[in-house]
Amino acid sequence: MATYGLIDYDDASPEVRAVYDDIRAVRQTDYINNFWKALAHDPPTLRRTWESIKQIMAPGALDPLTKEMIYIAVSTTNQCGYCIASHTASAQQKGMTPEMFAELMAVVGMANETNRLATGWQVEIDERYRK
Amino acid sequence: MATYGLIDYDDASPEVRAVYDDIRAVRQTDYINNFWKALAHDPPTLRRTWESIKQIMAPGALDPLTKEMIYIAVSTTNQCGYCIASHTASAQQKGMTPEMFAELMAVVGMANETNRLATGWQVEIDERYRK
Amino acid sequence: MATYGLIDYDDASPEVRAVYDDIRAVRQTDYINNFWKALAHDPPTLRRTWESIKQIMAPGALDPLTKEMIYIAVSTTNQCGYCIASHTASAQQKGMTPEMFAELMAVVGMANETNRLATGWQVEIDERYRK
Amino acid sequence: MATYGLIDYDDASPEVRAVYDDIRAVRQTDYINNFWKALAHDPPTLRRTWESIKQIMAPGALDPLTKEMIYIAVSTTNQCGYCIASHTASAQQKGMTPEMFAELMAVVGMANETNRLATGWQVEIDERYRK
Amino acid sequence: MATYGLIDYDDASPEVRAVYDDIRAVRQTDYINNFWKALAHDPPTLRRTWESIKQIMAPGALDPLTKEMIYIAVSTTNQCGYCIASHTASAQQKGMTPEMFAELMAVVGMANETNRLATGWQVEIDERYRK
Amino acid sequence: MATYGLIDYDDASPEVRAVYDDIRAVRQTDYINNFWKALAHDPPTLRRTWESIKQIMAPGALDPLTKEMIYIAVSTTNQCGYCIASHTASAQQKGMTPEMFAELMAVVGMANETNRLATGWQVEIDERYRK
């Protein structure tokens, strides 16, 4: 199921349970997905990763659904099957419609295409875009 | 400036000029950036790429600014300098604030991190996320 | 099991068997893993790849376990499921503890994150780091 | 120099200065490299990223030099010019010799090659490596 | 089977059927593979992608088999399991022999290796190769 | 110019000169490009990499120009500026026309796009393509 297996709530140390409890509270669900159960073998990384995600994915200048779609864009570009599956589920739960998903994929595909056209044709950055 | 150089409007064939004209009309600017001027050596790809981008980036279930930010997310993940520079400029022109950019980058960075944690720890996809 | 199937020892040509024998001798095991059995359909690549790996992974300025962990870092970044599984097993056999694996993953994740922050924010290389 | 420019110490807010001060103290140097000066436009990400790196790169089950080399392995695989330049400098400062660098590159190159051979030949994960 | 399932011919809208019919006519087969059946949930992307592929993969300055092998080279570099499987099948159908496949993989592997050696050693582009 | 600088012929050890001599003989040119001059700091990798490339890029089931174009396809997908520049030059020298280059780029771009569409839509491999 994972390199060192998955740690369920009942088998978790108090340190790990505290993170699981916070995930449940913030996400308003009892479900802890496999990613966290695998990372639980490394409590400092479990905590740091969760705290970072909690901070980053919170509403701000961008809304949570937009952030989930950006997550899917990155995960698709990197070909990460786990992340595509889990973040597609999260995005759907936050209101992503099939139409939004379809447009998201179209942009992701196109960007991956033009990234290579720009680099392969060795296009120099325009003076006006330089920093 | 590019593998076969850049083709300016004045030196372009009627076929290429037609695409340049449409880019100018749709984007409401006189400026044609280097990407198109390099691709102009291959008129069918120039046309097909522009027509595809025009269709994909138009307002739909997602607004144009969100689409530009997804473009930046992909380009950053792929480390495409040209595309980051040009789409950051486009997104700023469409209203991306420094705060939005900062949150975009935070999500992109985090997604790239957790993509590797998920794969490196060999986490199996949860039953409920499987298609 | 692989594009052209796997070639077992008993079905292998003398040329392939010679490589299998050397793998067994160097690794001190009877087991030939699927990677080599698939590559055996191309004996020159089988031999060249094995000779290269044997040379590169031998003790030198870096010890073999460090080299295995570098292998895992690359394979995780590339999202290569086969290579993560096989090199994690090799590293564990050479003494990688769960604590070492956890720290390895934390560094790999972080590096993938900051690679994108550096590129996405278009950070120029400091004068003192330039070659 | 970066999307929103670089923020020097003298122009930084107290919040940013506090991070800069900690970087200087932990690294025992007055130099703040461009990466942090660019990120300073987003103080929460600046702080979170620095705190994460400080925690992850500290001595533990792996020593700091090994961690720097893993960082280079990832950055090279991702083709991140900035990160290769800055982490090669850090690794050299922590004792990486030219011989160690050469072996590191040889492993990184080889892993990138065999990652593709394994995937391209569609090699199935051996029963004994499955989790 | 896919995020929103697969759409078979009998369940398809006239718009989707028209694309399926063209795929069958151009490829001279009754078989519609899963990729198209998944994309059929987004008819404009289905059509645009098919029209683009039909144009790009047609005989031209490069023959169709060479194009299929380039497709495999990219898909292998990106670690896209679906694309490797389907384009390997297409290439075999167009005449790719096991010897050609083996040489293709050898080049793909080597290019992935030297890409990292060039970048990791921070090799500057030779004056004569600059554009 | 590179992490440890470039080693010119006149400053090279006999071991390195022997490789340089062979490169010149096989390529029928006096020019040694920067890649080899940087790698020369690690003679075993210099030799192994050259011997591998010499073997892999030789005429076989695929001709040398096709192999150069596959090299460009991989280098473009990986966004390796050095490799794109040097292999584009090599391919042009071996007869790649602007038309061939344009079609190569079109395929590379398209493959990068559909790789993400296939993975992002979570398309399962068709029964008939499974190995």
Short mmCIF file of C-alpha atoms in Angstrom, two decimals, chain A residues 17 23 28 39 48-49 51 54 60 69 75 82-83 88 117 127:
data_model
loop_
_atom_site.label_atom_id
_atom_site.label_comp_id
_atom_site.label_asym_id
_atom_site.label_seq_id
_atom_site.Cartn_x
_atom_site.Cartn_y
_atom_site.Cartn_z
CA ARG A 17 -3.25 11.60 15.98
CA ILE A 23 -7.05 17.28 9.12
CA GLN A 28 -14.83 18.47 7.99
CA LEU A 39 3.69 10.01 5.69
CA ARG A 48 5.20 20.26 8.36
CA THR A 49 3.48 19.16 5.17
CA GLU A 51 0.69 22.83 8.23
CA LYS A 54 -3.36 24.16 5.42
CA GLY A 60 -6.78 34.27 0.18
CA MET A 69 -7.26 23.31 -10.09
CA SER A 75 0.10 17.03 -10.89
CA TYR A 82 -2.05 9.65 -6.92
CA CYS A 83 -2.21 13.44 -6.85
CA THR A 88 -9.63 15.85 -8.75
CA LEU A 117 7.54 24.82 -29.08
CA GLU A 127 12.91 42.63 -24.37
#
